[in-house]
CSV table of C-alpha atoms in Angstrom, one decimal:
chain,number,residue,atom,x,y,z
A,209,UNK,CA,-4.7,-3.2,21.4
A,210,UNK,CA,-6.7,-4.1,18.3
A,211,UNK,CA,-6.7,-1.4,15.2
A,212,UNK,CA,-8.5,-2.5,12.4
A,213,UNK,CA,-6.9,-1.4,8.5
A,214,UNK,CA,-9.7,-0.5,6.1
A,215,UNK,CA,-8.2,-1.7,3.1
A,216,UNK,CA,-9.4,-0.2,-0.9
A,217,UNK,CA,-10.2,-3.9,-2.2
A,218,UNK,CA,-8.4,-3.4,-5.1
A,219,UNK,CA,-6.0,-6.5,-5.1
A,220,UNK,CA,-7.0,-9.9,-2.7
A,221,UNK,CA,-3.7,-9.7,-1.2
A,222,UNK,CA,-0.9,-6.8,-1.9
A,223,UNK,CA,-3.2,-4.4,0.4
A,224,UNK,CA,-2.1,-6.4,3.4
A,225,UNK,CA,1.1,-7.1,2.0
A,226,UNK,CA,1.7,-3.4,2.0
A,227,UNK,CA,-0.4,-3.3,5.5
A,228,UNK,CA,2.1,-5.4,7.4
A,229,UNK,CA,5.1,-4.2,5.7
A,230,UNK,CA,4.7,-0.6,6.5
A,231,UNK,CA,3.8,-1.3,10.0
A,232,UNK,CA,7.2,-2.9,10.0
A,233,UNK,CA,8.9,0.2,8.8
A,234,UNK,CA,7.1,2.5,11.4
A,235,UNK,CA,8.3,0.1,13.8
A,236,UNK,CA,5.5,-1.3,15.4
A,237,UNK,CA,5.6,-5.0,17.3
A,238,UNK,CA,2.0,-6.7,16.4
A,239,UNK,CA,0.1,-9.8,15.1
A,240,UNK,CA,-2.4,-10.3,12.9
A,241,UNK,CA,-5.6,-10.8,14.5
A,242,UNK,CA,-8.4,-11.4,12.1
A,243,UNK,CA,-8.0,-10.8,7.9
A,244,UNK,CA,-11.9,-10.3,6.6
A,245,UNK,CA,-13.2,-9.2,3.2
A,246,UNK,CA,-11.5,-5.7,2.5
A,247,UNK,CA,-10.6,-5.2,6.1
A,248,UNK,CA,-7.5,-6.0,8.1
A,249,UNK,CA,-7.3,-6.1,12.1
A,250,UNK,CA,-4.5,-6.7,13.9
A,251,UNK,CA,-3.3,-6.7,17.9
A,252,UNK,CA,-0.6,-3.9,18.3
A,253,UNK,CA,1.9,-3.8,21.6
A,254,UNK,CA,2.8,-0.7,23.1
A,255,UNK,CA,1.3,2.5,24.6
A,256,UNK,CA,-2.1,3.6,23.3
A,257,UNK,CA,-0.4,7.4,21.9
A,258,UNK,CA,3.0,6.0,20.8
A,259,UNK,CA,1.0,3.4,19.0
A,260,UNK,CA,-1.0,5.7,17.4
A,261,UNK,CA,1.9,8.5,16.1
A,262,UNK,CA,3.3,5.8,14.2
A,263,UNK,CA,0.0,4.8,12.8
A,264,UNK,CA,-0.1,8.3,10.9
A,265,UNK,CA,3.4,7.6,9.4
A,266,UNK,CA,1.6,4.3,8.8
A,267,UNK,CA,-0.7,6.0,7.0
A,268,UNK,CA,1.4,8.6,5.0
A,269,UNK,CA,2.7,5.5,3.0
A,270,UNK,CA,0.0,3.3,2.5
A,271,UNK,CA,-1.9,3.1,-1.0
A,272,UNK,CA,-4.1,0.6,-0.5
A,273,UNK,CA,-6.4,1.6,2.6
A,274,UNK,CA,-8.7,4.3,3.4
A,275,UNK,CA,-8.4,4.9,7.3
A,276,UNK,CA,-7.2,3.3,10.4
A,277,UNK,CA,-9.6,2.7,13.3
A,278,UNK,CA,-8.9,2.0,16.8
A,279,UNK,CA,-11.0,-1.3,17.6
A,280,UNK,CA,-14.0,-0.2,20.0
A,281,UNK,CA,-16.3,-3.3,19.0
A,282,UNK,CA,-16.8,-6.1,16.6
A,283,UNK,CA,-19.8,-8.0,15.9
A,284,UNK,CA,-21.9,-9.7,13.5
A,285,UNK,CA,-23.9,-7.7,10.6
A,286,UNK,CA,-27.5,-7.5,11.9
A,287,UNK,CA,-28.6,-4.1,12.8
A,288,UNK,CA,-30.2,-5.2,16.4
A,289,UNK,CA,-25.9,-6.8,17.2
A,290,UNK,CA,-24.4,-3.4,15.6
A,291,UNK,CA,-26.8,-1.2,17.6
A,292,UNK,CA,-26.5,-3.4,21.1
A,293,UNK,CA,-22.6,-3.6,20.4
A,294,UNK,CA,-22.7,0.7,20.3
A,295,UNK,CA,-24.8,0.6,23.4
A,296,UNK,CA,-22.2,-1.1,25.3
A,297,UNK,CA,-19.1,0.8,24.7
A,298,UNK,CA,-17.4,3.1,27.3
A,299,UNK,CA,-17.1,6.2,24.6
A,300,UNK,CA,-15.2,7.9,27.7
A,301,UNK,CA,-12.0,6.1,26.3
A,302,UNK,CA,-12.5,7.8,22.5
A,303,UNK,CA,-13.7,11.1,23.2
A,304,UNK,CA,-12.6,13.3,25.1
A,305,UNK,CA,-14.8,16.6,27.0
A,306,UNK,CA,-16.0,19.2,24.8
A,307,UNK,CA,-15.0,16.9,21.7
A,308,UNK,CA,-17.6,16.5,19.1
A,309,UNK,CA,-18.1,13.5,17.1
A,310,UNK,CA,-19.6,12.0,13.5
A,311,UNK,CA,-20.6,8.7,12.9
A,312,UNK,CA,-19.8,7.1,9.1
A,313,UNK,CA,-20.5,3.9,7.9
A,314,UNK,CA,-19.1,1.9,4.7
A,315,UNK,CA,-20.6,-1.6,3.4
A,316,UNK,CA,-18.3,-3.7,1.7
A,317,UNK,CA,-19.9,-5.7,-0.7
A,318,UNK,CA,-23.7,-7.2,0.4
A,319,UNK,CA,-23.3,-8.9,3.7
A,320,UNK,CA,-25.7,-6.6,5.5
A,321,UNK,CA,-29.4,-5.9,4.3
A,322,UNK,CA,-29.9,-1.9,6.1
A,323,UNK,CA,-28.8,1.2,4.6
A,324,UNK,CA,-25.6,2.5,5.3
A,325,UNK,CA,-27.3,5.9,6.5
A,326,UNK,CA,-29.9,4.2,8.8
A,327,UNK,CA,-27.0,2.8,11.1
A,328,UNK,CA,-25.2,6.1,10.8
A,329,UNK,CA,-28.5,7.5,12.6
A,330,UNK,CA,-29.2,4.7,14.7
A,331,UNK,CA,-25.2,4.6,16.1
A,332,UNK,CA,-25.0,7.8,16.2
A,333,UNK,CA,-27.9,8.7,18.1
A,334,UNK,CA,-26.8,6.0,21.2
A,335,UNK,CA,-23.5,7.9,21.0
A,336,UNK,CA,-25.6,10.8,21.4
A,337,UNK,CA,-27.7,10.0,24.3
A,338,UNK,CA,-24.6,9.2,26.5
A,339,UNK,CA,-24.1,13.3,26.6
A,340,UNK,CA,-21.8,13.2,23.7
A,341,UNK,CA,-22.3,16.3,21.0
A,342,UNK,CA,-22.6,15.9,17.7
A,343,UNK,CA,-21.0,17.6,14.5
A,344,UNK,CA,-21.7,16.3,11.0
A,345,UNK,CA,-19.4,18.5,9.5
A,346,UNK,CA,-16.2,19.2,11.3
A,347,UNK,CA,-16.3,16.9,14.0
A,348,UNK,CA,-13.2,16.1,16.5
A,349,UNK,CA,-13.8,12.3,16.6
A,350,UNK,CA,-15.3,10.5,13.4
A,351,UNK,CA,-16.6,6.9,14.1
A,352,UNK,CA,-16.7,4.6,11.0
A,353,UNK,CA,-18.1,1.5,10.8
A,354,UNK,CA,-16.8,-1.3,8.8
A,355,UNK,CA,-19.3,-3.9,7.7
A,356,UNK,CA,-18.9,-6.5,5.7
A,357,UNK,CA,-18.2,-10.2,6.9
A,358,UNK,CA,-18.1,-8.4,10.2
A,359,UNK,CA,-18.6,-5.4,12.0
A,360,UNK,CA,-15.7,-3.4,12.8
A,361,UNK,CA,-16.9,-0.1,14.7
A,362,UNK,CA,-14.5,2.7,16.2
A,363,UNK,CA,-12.8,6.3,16.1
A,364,UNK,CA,-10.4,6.8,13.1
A,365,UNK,CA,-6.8,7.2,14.1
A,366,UNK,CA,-5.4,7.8,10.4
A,367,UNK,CA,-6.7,8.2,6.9
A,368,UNK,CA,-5.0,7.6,3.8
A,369,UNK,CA,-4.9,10.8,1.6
A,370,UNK,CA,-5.7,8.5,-2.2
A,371,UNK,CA,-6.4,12.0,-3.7
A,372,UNK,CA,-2.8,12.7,-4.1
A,373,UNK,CA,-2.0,9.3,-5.8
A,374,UNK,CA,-4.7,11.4,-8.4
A,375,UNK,CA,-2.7,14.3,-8.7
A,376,UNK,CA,0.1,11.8,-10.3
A,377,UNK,CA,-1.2,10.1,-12.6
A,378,UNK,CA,1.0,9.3,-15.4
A,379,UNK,CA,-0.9,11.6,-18.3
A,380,UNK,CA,-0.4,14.4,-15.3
A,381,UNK,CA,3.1,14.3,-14.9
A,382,UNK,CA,5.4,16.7,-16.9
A,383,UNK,CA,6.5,13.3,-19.1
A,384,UNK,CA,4.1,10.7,-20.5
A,385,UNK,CA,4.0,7.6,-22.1
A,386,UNK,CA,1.9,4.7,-22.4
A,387,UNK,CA,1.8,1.3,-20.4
A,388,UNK,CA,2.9,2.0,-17.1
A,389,UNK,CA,2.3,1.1,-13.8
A,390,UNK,CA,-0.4,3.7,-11.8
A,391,UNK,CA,1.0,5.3,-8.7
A,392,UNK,CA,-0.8,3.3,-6.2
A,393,UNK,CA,0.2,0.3,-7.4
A,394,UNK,CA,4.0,1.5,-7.6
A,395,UNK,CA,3.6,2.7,-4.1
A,396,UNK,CA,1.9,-0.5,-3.2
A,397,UNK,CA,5.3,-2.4,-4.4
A,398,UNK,CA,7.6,0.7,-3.2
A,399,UNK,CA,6.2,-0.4,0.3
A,400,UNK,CA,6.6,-4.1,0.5
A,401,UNK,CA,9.7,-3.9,-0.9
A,402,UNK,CA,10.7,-2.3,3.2
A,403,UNK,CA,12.7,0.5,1.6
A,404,UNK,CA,13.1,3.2,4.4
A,405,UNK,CA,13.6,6.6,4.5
A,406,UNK,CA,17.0,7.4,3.3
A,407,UNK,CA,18.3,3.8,1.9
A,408,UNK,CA,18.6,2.9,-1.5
A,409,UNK,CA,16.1,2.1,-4.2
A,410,UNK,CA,17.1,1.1,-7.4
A,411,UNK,CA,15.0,0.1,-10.6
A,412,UNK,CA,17.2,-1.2,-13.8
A,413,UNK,CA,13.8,-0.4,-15.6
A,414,UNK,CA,13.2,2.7,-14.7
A,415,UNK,CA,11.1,4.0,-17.6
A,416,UNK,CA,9.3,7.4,-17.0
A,417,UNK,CA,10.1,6.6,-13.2
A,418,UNK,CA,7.2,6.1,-11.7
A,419,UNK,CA,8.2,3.7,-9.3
A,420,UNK,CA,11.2,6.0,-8.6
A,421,UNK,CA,8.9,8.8,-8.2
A,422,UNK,CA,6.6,6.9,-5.5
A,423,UNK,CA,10.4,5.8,-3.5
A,424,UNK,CA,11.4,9.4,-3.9
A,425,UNK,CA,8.2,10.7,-2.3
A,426,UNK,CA,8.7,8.5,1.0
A,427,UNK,CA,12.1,9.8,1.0
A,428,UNK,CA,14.1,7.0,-0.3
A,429,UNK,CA,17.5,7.6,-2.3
A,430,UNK,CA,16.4,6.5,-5.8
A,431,UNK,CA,18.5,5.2,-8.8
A,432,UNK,CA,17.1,4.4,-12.2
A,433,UNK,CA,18.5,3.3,-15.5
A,434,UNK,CA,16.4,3.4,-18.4
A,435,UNK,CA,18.0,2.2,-22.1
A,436,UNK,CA,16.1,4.8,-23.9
A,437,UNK,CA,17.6,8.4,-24.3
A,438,UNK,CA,14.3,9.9,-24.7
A,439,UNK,CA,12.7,8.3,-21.6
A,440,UNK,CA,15.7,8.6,-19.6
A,441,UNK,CA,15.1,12.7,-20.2
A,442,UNK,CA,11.6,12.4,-19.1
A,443,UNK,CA,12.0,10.3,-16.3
A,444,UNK,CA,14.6,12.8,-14.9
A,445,UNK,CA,11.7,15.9,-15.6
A,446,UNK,CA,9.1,13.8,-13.6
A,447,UNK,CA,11.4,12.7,-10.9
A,448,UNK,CA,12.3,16.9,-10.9
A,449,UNK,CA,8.6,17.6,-10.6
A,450,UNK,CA,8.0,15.9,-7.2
A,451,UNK,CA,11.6,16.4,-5.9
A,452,UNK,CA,13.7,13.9,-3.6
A,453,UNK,CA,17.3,12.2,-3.8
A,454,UNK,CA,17.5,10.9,-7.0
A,455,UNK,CA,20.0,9.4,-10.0
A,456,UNK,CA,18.7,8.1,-13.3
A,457,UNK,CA,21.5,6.9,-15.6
A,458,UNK,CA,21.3,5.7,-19.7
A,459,UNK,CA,22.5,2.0,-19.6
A,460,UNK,CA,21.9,-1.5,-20.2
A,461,UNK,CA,20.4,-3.3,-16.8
A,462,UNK,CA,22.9,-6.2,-17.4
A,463,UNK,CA,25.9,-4.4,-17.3
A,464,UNK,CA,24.6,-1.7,-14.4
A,465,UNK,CA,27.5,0.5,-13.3
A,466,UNK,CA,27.1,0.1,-9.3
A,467,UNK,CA,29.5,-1.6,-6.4
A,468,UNK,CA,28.2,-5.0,-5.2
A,469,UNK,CA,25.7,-4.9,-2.8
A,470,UNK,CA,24.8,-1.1,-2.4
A,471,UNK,CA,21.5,-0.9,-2.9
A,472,UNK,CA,18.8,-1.5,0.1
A,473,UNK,CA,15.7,-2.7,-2.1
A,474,UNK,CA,14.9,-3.4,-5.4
A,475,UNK,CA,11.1,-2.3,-7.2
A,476,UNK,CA,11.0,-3.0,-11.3
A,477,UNK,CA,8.3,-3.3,-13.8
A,478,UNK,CA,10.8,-5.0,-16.8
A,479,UNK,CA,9.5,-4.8,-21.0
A,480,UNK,CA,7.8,-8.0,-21.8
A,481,UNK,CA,7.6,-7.9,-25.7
A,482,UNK,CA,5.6,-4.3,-25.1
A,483,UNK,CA,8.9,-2.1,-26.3
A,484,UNK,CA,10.8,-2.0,-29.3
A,485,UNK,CA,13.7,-0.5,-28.0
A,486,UNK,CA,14.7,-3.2,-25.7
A,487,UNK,CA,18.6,-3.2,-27.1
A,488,UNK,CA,19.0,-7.3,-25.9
A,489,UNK,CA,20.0,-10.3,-28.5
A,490,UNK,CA,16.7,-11.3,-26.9
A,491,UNK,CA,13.9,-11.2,-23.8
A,492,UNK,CA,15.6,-14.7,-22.4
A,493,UNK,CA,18.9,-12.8,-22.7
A,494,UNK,CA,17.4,-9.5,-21.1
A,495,UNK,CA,15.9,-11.1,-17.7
A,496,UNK,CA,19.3,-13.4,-17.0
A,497,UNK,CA,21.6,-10.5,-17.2
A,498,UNK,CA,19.1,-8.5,-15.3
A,499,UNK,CA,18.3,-10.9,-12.8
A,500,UNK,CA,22.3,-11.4,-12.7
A,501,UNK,CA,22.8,-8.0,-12.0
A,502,UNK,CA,19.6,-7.3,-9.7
A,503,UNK,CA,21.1,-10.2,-7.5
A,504,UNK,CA,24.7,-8.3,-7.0
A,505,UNK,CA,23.8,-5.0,-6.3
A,506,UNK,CA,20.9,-6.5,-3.4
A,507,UNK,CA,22.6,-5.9,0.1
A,508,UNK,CA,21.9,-9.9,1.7
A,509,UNK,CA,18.7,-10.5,3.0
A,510,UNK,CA,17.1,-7.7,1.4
A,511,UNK,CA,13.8,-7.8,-1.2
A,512,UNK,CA,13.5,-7.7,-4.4
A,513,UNK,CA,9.7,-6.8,-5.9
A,514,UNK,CA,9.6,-7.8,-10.1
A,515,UNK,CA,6.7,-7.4,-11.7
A,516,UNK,CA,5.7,-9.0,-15.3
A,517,UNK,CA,3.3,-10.5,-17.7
A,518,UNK,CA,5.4,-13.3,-17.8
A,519,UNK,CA,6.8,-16.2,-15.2
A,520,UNK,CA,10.4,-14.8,-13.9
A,521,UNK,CA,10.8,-17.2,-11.7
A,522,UNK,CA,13.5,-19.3,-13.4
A,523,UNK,CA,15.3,-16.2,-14.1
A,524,UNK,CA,15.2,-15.5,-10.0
A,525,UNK,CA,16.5,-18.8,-8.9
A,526,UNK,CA,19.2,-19.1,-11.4
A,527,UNK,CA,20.4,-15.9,-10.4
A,528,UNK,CA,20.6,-16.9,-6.9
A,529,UNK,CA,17.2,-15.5,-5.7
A,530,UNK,CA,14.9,-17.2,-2.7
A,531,UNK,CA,11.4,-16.7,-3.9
A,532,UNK,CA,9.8,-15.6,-1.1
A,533,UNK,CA,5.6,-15.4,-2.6
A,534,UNK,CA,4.4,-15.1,-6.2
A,535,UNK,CA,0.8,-13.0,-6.7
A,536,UNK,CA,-1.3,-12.1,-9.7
A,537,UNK,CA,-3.2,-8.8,-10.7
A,538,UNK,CA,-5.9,-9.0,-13.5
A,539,UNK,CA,-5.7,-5.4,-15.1
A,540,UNK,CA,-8.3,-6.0,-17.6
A,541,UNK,CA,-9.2,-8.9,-20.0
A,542,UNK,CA,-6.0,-9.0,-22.0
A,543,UNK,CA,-3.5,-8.2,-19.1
A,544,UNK,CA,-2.5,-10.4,-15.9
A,545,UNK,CA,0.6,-8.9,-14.0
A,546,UNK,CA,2.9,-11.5,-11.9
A,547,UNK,CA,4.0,-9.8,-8.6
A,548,UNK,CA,7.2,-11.6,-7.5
A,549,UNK,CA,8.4,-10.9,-4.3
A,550,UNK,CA,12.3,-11.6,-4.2
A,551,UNK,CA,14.7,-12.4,-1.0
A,552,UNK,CA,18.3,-12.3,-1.7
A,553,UNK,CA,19.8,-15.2,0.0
């Protein structure tokens, strides 16, 4: 069964990093079917209502979409396919008697030449005239069409609440200070890392914790360690503010005081020349004990996510890392972040 991921189009690639690694998580068998501009679909196995209860815990984690639809057609972008493509469908197997439906469209970008509101009308209308009602404001079933490269039409299954990734915003959390990471992009990471519910996540640059604060959130034990008195204290307020199993300790990342092996994923956003408090003989000194470190605490087989102005990837090998995919994010003319996705051999 196809269901089609509206992704946010903020990165070319970690919103279907994320996208697959959370259906992972949830549990769900599928394949990708078709990856087009902003939009991800893929063929899922199972029953259509089992399928579709794990898509909303799908959903509850992801960052980087807006909705999920259930596919009900694809087609090109001219108005005359979309419209004949509506015609066609059997709208019997989407809504159900007595249900009302809405009909929303988004364009990605300019591969069509209409106006999202005229095939709002147009669709909605044939939908209409097959004896279905109507209700533009609390509707049972809302239609959204996707069209960029493609057309991707069908019934919504799960949207993505981004609002609350708002509401934490580092400047709106209890403690605040400068140059870190913005929630969706720490859930972003939190996610392809696979940390489930209840295992281990552990950053040795924890900060103000607001990767720790995105693991916590999705229910994930979380353990931090932050050099810094100061920041330690206001990584523990945030972390207090949003609640969850969690353990931030003052210490050096290259001597970290864990067993071997007992953490289930690693997320980590290390200094790169930005702090003065970084307490090393130097950076080269502060990634090879870290890396050291990051490496023996990682059950086997597990993933490490490192992100960093700089290239870590000597660091990772010598360490005893596999390197698993390397990514970049331009944040804005001066700043290019390295994602480094990291498999512990």
């Amino acid at each position: 069964m196809l269901y089609a991921l509206e992704l946010s189009g903020e990165h070319d690639v970690l919103p279907v990093m994320e996208a697959y690694a959370c259906m992972k998580i949830a549990g769900l068998e599928f394949k990708e079917y078709e990856v087009l501009d902003q939009c991800l679909v893929v063929d899922i196995n199972g029953i259509r209502d089992e399928i579709e209860s794990r898509l909303l815990h799908v959903a509850q984690r992801l960052a980087m979409s807006h909705h999920i639809i259930r596919v009900a057609g694809m087609c090109d972008t001219s108005a005359n396919t979309i419209l004949q493509m509506a015609e066609n469908i059997d709208y019997s197997k989407h809504i159900d008697p007595g249900e009302t439906f809405v009909v929303r469209a988004r364009k990605i970008k300019h591969y069509c030449d209409f106006e999202r509101e005229f095939i709002e009308g147009h669709v909605g209308g044939t939908i209409f005239r097959k004896r279905f009602r109507a209700n533009l404001k609390t509707p049972d079933v809302k239609f959204r069409l996707i069209i960029g490269e493609k057309c991707i039409f069908g019934p919504v299954v799960a949207s993505v609440d981004r609002s609350a990734y708002e509401k934490r915003l580092p400047h709106k959390k209890p403690f605040f200070y400068p140059g870190v990471l913005m929630p969706r992009v720490a859930r972003a990471l939190v996610n392809i890392s696979g940390v489930k519910e209840g295992e281990i996540l552990f950053d040795p640059f924890c900060g103000t914790a607001g990767i720790l604060v995105e693991g916590a959130i999705i229910g994930a034990k979380v353990i931090g360690i932050e050099v810094r008195p100061m920041i330690t204290s206001g990584a523990q307020m945030n972390l207090q503010a949003f609640g969850g199993h969690h353990d931030v300790i003052i210490g050096d990342a290259c001597m970290v005081p864990l067993n071997d092996e007992c953490v289930d994923a690693i997320v980590t956003d290390p200094p790169y020349g930005r702090s003065a408090a970084i307490k090393a003989e130097s950076l080269h000194h502060l990634y090879d004990g870290a890396f050291r470190e990051m490496y023996r605490l990682l059950k086997s087989e597990k993933l490490a996510v490192v992100v960093s102005e700089i290239d870590v990837s000597v660091f990772a090998i010598d360490a005893g890392f596999k390197i698993v995919c390397e990514y970049s994010q331009r944040v804005h003319r001066s700043l290019t972040r390295r994602i480094t996705l990291l498999q512990k051999r």
